[in-house]
mmCIF file of C-alpha atoms in Angstrom:
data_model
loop_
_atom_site.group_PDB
_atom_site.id
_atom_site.type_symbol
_atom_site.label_atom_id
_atom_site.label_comp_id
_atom_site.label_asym_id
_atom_site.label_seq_id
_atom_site.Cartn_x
_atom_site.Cartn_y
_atom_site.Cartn_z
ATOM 1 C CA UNK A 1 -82.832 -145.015 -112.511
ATOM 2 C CA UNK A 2 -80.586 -142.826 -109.783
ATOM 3 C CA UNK A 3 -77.725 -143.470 -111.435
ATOM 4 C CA UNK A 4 -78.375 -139.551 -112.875
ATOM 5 C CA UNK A 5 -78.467 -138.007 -109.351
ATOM 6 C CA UNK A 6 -75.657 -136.037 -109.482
ATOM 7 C CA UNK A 7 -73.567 -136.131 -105.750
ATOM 8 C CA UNK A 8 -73.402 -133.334 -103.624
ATOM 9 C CA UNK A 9 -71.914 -132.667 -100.450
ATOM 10 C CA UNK A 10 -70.938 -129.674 -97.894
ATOM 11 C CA UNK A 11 -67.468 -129.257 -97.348
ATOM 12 C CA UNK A 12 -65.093 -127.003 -95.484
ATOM 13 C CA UNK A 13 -62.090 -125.330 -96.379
ATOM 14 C CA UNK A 14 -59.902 -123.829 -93.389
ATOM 15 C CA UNK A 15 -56.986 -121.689 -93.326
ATOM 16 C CA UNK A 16 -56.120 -121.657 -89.531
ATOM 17 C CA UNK A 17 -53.713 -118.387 -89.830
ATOM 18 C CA UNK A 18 -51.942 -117.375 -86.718
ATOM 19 C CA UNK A 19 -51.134 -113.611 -87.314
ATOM 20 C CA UNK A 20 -48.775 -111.988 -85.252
ATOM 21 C CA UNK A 21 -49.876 -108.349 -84.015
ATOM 22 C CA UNK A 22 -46.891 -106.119 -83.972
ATOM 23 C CA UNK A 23 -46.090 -103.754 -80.906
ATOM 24 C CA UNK A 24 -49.067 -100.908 -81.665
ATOM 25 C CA UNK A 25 -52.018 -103.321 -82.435
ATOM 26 C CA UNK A 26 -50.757 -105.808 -80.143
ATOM 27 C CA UNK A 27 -50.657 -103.240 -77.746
ATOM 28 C CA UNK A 28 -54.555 -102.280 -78.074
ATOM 29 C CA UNK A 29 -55.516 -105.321 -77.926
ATOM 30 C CA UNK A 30 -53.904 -106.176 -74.613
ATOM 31 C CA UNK A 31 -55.795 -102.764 -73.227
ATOM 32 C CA UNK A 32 -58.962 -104.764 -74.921
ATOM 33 C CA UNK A 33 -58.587 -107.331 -72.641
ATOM 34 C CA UNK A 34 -58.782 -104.532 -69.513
ATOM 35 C CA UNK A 35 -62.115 -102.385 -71.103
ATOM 36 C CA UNK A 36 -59.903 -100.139 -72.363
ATOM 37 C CA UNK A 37 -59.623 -98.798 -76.115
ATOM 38 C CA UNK A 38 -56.310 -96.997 -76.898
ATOM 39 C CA UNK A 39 -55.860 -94.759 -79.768
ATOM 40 C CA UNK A 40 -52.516 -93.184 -81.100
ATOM 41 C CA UNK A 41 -52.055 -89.297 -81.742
ATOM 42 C CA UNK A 42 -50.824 -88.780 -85.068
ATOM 43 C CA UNK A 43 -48.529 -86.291 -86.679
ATOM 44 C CA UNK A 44 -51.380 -83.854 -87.225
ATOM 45 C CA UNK A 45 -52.893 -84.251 -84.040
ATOM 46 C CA UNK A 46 -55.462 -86.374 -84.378
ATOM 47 C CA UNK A 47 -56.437 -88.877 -81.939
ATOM 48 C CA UNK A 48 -57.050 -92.719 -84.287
ATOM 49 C CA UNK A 49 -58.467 -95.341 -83.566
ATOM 50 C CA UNK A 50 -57.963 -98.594 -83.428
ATOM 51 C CA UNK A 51 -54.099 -97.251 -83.858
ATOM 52 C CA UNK A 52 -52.441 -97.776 -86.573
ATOM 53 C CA UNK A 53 -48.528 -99.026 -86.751
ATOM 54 C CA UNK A 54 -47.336 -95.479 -89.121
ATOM 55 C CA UNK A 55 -48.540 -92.249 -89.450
ATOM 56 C CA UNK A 56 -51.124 -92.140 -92.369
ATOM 57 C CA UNK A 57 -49.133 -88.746 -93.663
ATOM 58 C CA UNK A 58 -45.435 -89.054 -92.511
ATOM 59 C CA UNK A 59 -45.318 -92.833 -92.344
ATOM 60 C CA UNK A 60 -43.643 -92.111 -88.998
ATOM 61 C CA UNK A 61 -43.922 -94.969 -86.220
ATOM 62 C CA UNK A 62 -46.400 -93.740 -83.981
ATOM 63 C CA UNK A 63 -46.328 -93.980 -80.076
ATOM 64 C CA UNK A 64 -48.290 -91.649 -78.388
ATOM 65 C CA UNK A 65 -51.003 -92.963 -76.733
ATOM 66 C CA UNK A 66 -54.556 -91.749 -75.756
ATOM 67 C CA UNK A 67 -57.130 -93.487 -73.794
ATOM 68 C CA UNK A 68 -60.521 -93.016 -75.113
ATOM 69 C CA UNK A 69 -64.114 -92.762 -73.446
ATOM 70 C CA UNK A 70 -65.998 -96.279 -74.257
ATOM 71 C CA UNK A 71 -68.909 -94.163 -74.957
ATOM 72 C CA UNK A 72 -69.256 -92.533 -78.590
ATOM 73 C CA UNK A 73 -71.338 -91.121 -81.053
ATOM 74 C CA UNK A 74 -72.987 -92.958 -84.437
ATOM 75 C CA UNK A 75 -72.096 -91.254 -87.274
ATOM 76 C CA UNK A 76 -73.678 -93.775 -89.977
ATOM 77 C CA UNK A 77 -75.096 -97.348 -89.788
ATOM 78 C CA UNK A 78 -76.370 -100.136 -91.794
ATOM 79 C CA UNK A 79 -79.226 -102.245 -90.192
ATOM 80 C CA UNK A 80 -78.215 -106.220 -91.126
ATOM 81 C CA UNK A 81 -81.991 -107.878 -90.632
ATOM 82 C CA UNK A 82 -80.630 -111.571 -91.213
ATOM 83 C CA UNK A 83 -77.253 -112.312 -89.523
ATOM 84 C CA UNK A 84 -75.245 -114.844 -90.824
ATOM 85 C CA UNK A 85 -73.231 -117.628 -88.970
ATOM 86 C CA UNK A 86 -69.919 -115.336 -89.614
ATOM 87 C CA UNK A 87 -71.601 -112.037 -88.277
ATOM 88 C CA UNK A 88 -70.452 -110.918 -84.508
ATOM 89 C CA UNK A 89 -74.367 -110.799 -83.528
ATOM 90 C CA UNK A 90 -76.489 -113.561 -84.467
ATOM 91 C CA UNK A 91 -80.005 -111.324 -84.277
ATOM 92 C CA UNK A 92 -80.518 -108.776 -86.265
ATOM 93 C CA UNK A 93 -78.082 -105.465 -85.292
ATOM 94 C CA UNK A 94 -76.253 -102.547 -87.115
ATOM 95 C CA UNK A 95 -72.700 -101.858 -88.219
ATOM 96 C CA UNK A 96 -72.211 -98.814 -86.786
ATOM 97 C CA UNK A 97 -69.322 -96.130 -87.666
ATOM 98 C CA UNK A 98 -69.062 -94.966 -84.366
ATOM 99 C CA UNK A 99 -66.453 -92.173 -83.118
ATOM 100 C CA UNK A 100 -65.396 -92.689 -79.347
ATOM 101 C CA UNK A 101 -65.162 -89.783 -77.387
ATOM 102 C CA UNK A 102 -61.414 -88.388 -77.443
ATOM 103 C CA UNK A 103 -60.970 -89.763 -80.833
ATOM 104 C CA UNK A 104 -61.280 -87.900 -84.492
ATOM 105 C CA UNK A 105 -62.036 -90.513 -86.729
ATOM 106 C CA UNK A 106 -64.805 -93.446 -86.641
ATOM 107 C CA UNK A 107 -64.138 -97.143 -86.312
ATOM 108 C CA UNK A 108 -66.635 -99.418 -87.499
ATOM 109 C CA UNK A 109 -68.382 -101.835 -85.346
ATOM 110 C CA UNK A 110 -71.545 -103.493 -84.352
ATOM 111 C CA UNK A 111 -74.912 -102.167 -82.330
ATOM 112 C CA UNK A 112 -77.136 -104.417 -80.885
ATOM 113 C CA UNK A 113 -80.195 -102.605 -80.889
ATOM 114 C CA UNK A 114 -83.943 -103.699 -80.077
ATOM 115 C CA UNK A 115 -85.395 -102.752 -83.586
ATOM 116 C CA UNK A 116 -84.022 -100.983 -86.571
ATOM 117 C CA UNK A 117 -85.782 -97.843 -85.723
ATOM 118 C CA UNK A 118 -84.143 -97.515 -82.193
ATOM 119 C CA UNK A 119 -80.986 -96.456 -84.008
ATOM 120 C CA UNK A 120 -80.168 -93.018 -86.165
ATOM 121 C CA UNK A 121 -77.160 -91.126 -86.524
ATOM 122 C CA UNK A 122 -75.987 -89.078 -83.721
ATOM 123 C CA UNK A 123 -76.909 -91.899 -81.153
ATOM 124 C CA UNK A 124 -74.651 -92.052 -78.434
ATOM 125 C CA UNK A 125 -73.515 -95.753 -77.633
ATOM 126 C CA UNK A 126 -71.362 -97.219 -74.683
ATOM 127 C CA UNK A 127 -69.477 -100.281 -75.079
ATOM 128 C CA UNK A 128 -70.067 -103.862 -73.939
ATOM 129 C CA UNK A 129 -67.603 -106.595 -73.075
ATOM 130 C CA UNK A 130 -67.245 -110.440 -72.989
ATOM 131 C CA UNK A 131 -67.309 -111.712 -69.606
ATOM 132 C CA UNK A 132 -63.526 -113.103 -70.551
ATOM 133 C CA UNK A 133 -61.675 -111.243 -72.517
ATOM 134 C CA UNK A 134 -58.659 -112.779 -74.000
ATOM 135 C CA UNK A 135 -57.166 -109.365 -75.861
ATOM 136 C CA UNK A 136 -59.316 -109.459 -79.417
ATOM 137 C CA UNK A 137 -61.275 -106.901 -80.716
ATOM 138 C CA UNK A 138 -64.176 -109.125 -79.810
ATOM 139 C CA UNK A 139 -63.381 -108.791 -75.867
ATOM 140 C CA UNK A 140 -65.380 -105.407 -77.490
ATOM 141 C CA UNK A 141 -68.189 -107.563 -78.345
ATOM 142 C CA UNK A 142 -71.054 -104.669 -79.375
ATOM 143 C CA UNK A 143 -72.133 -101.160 -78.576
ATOM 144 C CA UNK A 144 -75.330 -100.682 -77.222
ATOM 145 C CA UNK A 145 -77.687 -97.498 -77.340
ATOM 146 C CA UNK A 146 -77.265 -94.942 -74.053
ATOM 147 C CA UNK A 147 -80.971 -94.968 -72.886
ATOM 148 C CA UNK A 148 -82.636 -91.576 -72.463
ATOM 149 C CA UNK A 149 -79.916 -90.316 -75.054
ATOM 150 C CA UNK A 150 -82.616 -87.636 -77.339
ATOM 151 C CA UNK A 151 -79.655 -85.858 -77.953
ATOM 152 C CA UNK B 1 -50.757 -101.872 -67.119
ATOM 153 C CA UNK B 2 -52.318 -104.163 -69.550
ATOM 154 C CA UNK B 3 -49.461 -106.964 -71.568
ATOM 155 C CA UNK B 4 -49.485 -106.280 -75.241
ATOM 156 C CA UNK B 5 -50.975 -109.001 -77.216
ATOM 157 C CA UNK B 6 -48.089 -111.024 -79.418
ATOM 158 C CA UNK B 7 -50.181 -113.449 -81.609
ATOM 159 C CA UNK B 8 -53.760 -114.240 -82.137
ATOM 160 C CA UNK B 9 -55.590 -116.822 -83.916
ATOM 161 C CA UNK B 10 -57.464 -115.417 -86.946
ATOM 162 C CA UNK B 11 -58.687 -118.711 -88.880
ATOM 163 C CA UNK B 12 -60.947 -118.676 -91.888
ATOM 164 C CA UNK B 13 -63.167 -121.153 -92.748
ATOM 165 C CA UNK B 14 -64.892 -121.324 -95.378
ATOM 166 C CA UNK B 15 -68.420 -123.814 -95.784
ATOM 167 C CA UNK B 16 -69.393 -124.464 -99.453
ATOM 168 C CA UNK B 17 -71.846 -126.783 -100.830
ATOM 169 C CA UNK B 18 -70.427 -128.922 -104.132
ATOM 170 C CA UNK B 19 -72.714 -130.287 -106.599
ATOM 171 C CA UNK B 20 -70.307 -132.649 -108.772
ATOM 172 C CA UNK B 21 -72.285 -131.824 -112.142
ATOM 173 C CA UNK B 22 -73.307 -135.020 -114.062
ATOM 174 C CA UNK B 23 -70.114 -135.228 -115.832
ATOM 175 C CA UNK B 24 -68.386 -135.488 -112.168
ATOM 176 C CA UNK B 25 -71.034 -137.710 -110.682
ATOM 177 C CA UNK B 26 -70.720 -140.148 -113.087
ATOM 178 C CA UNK B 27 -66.844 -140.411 -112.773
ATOM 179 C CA UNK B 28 -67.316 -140.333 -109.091
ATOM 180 C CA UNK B 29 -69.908 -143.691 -108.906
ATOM 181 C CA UNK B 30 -67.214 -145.470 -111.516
ATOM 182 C CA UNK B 31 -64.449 -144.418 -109.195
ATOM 183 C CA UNK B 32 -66.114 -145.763 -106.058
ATOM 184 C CA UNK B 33 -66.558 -148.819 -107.957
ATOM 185 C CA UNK B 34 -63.044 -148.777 -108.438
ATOM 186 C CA UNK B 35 -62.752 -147.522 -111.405
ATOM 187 C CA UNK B 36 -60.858 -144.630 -113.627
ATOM 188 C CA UNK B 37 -63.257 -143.454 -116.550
ATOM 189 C CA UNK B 38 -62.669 -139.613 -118.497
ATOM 190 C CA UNK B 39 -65.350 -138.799 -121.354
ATOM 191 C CA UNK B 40 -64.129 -138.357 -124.569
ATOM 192 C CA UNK B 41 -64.326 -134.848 -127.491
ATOM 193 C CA UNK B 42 -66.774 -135.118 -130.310
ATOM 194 C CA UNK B 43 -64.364 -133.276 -132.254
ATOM 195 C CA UNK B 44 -60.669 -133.692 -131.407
ATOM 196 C CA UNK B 45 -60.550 -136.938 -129.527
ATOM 197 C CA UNK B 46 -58.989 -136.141 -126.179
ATOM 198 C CA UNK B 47 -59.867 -138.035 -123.545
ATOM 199 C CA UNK B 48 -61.053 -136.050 -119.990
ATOM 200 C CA UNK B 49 -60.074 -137.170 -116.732
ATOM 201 C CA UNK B 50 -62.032 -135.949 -115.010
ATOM 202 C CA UNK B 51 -64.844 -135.461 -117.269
ATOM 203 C CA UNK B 52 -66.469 -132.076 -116.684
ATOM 204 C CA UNK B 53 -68.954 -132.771 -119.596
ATOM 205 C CA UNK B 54 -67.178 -130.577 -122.330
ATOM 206 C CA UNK B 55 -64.069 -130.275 -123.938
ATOM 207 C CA UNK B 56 -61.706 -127.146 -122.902
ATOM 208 C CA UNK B 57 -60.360 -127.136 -126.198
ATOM 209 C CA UNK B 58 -63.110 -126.953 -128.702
ATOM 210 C CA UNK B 59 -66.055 -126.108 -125.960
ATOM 211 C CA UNK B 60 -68.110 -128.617 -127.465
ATOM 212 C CA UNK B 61 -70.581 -130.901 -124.671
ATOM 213 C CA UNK B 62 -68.691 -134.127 -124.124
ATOM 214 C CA UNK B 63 -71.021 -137.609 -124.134
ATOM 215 C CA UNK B 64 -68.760 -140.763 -124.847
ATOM 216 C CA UNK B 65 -67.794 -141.904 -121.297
ATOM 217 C CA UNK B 66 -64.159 -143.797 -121.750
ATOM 218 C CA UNK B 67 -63.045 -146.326 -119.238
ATOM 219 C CA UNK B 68 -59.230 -146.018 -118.574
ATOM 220 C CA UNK B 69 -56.631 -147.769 -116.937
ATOM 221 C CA UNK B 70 -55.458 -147.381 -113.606
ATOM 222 C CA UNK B 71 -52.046 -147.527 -115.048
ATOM 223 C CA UNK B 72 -50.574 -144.241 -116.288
ATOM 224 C CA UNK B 73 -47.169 -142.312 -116.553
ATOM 225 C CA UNK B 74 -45.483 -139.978 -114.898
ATOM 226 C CA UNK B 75 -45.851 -136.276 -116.447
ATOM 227 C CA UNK B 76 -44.190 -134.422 -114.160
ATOM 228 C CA UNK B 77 -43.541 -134.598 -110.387
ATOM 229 C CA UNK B 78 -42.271 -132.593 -107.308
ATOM 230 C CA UNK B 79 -40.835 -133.695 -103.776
ATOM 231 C CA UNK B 80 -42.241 -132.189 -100.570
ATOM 232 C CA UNK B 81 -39.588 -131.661 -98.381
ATOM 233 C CA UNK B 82 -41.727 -129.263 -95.971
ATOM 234 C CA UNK B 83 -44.531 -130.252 -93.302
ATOM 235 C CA UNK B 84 -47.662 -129.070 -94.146
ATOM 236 C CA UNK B 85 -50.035 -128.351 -90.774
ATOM 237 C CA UNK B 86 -52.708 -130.677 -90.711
ATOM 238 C CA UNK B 87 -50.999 -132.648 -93.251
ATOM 239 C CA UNK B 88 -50.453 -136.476 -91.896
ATOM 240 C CA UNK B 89 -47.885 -137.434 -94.633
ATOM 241 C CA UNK B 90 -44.343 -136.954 -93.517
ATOM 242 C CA UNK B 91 -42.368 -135.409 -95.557
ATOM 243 C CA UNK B 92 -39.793 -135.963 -98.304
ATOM 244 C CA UNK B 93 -43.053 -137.506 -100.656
ATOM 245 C CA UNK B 94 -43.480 -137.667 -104.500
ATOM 246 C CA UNK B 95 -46.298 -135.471 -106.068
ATOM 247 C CA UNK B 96 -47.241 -136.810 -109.429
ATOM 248 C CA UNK B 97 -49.029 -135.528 -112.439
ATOM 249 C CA UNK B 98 -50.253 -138.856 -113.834
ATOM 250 C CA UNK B 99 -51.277 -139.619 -116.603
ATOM 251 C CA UNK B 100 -53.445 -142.825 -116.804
ATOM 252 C CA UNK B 101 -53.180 -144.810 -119.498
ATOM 253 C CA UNK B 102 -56.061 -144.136 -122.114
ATOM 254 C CA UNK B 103 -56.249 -140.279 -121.188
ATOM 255 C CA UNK B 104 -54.690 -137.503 -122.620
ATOM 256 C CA UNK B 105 -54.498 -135.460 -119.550
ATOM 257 C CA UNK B 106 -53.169 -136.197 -116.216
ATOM 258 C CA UNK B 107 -54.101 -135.779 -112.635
ATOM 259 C CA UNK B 108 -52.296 -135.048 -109.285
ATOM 260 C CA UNK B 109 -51.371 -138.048 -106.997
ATOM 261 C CA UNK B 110 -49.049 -139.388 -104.438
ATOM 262 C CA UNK B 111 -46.143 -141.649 -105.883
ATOM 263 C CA UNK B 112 -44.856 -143.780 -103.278
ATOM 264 C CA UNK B 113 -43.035 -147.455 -102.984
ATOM 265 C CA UNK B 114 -40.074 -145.604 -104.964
ATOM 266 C CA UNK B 115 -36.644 -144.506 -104.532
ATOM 267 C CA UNK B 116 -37.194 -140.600 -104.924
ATOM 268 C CA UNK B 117 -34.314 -140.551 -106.488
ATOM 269 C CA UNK B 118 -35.084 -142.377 -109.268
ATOM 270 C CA UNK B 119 -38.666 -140.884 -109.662
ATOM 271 C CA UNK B 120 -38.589 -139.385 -113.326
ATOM 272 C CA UNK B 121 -40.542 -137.830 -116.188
ATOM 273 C CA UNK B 122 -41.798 -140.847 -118.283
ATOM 274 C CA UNK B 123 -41.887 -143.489 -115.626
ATOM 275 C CA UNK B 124 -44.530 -146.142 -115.340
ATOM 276 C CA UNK B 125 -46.594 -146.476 -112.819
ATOM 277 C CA UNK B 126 -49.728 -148.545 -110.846
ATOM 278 C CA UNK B 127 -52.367 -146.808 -108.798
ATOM 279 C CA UNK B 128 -52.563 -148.862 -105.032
ATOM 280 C CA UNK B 129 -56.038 -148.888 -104.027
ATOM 281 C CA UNK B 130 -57.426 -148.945 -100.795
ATOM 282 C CA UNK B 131 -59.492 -152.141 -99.535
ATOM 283 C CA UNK B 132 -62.325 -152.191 -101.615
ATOM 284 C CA UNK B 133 -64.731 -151.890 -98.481
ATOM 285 C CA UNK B 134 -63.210 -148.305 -97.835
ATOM 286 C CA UNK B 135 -64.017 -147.205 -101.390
ATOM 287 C CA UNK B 136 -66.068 -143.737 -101.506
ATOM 288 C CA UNK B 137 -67.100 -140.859 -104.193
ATOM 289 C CA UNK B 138 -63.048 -139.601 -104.044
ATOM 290 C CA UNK B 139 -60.117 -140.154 -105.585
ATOM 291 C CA UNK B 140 -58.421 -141.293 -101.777
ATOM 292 C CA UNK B 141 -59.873 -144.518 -102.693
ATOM 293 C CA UNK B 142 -56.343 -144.732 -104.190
ATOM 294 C CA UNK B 143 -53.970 -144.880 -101.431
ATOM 295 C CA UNK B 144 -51.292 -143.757 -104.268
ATOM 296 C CA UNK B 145 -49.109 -144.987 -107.130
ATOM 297 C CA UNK B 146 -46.573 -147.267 -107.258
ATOM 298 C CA UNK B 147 -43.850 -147.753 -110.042
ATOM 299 C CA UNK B 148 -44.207 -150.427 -112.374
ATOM 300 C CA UNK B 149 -41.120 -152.499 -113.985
ATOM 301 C CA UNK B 150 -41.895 -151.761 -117.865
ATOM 302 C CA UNK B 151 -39.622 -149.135 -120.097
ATOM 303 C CA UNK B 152 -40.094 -145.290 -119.567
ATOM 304 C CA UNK B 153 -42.312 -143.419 -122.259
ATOM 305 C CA UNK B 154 -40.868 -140.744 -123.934
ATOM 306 C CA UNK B 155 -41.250 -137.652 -123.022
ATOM 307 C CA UNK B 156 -43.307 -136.519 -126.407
ATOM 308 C CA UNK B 157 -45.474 -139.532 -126.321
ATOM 309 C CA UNK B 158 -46.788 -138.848 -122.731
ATOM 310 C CA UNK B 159 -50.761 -138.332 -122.880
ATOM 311 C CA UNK B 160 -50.806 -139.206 -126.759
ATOM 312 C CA UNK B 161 -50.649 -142.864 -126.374
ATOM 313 C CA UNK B 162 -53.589 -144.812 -127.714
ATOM 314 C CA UNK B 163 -54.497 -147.724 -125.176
ATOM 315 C CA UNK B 164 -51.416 -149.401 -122.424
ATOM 316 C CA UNK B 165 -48.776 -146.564 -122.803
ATOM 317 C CA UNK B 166 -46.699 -149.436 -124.695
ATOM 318 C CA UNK B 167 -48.411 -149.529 -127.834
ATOM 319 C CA UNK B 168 -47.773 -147.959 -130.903
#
């Protein structure tokens, strides 16, 4: 008797958001899409990045702009060993809190890496970028080790 | 210089895998038979649609499978007056809580072949089913409802009538 199977099925559920960026993100992102990253100077004189809209102690709108190195430093990591489908690297890689040189605080991102014990903290890691960038923070699409960095 | 980015597409998907339960499967093989069943409470006699296999009320496991009509009333309702994206009804349409006859609890569905002015709480109404070679495991096997010509129900006697809505 199958009459007992019960029925099952995949399905998927979209939400197809269009999200508008607002002048200071939207204005990273267009520097993206040149292989540039752009942070903002705030109120106490530190350099963040990626920018955000108002000063995270005055609340001020914040305009002053700072081009950062594309190179950086690690300053922690996790090692994912099994991507999944929704991860920006599809072998196995690192988030990576990495702080770009010029800036005072770490972003997060990803490091593709040959093997989990290629990376540590203190690395030094240069950008890479998509072949066509179309202003995203995945025209950023990883970091990648410096080679011959001991430092 | 580099031109600032205005918009960007951010979508979200997200890919699940549903197991209907046997409560739900058996409902689902009845409806793509073309027909409405709910499961009935040991205890306090409501009848499920659809069946989940116990009763929200008294959290007892539900057995007695119930084959109901796929006539019913109208609960409550709403009109959609805004395009949804990816939505291929045109708006103004009638969203329906309907309760099928035999039930005790009502589901959503689209009431259509009406005047939406005249939809109301209490109505009568006929589900429209799709050509029975297009029937599936989903409740789109019925296109939508339809009113039917017999007397309103009143309001207090919606989901607490026995058999046809009429009786009693």
């Amino acid at each position: 008797m199958t009459t007992m199977d019960t029925l099952e099925k995949p399905f998927e559920l979209g939400f197809t958001y269009t999200r508008s960026t607002g002048p200071v993100i939207g204005h990273f992102l267009g520097a993206l899409a040149e292989h540039r990253i752009l942070g903002v100077r705030g109120s106490d004189g530190r350099v963040l990045v990626p920018p955000p809209e108002f000063d995270p102690v005055t609340a001020a709108p914040l305009d002053e702009w700072v081009e950062l190195a594309t190179e950086g430093v690690v300053l922690s990591w996790c090692w994912v060993a099994q991507p999944r489908a929704s991860h920006p690297l599809q072998e196995a890689f690192a988030w990576i809190m990495v702080q770009l040189d010029g800036a005072d605080v770490p972003m997060i991102h990803c490091l593709r890496a040959p093997a989990m014990s290629a990376v540590r903290s203190g690395a030094r890691v240069r950008a890479c970028w998509v072949a066509e960038p179309v202003g995203r923070i995945t025209d950023l699409c990883c970091f990648e080790l410096v080679e011959g960095d001991k430092a | 210089m580099s031109e600032d980015v205005a918009v960007m597409q951010a979508p979200v998907y997200l890919q699940y895998h549903f197991t209907a339960g046997r409560a739900p499967t058996r409902f689902l093989r009845r409806l793509k038979e073309g027909v409405l069943s709910g499961q009935r409470c040991p205890r306090c006699s409501q009848v499920y649609i659809p069946p989940r296999g116990s009763c929200p009320a008294c959290g007892v496991a539900t057995e007695e499978e119930v084959i109901l009509s796929d006539k019913g009333t109208v609960q409550s309702f709403t009109i959609v007056h805004i395009p949804i994206p990816g939505n291929p009804i045109d708006p103004p349409y009638v969203v329906a809580n309907i309760v099928p006859d035999g039930a005790n609890i009502s589901f959503i569905h689209l009431l259509s072949e009406c005047d939406n002015r005249e939809v109301r709480i209490g109505q009568r109404v006929e589900a429209v089913w799709r050509p029975r070679e297009e029937w599936t495991w989903a409740m789109e096997n019925i296109l939508y409802f339809r009113p039917l010509d017999e007397p309103d129900v009143a309001v207090e006697r919606i989901g607490t009538l026995p058999v046809t809505g009429l009786e009693g």
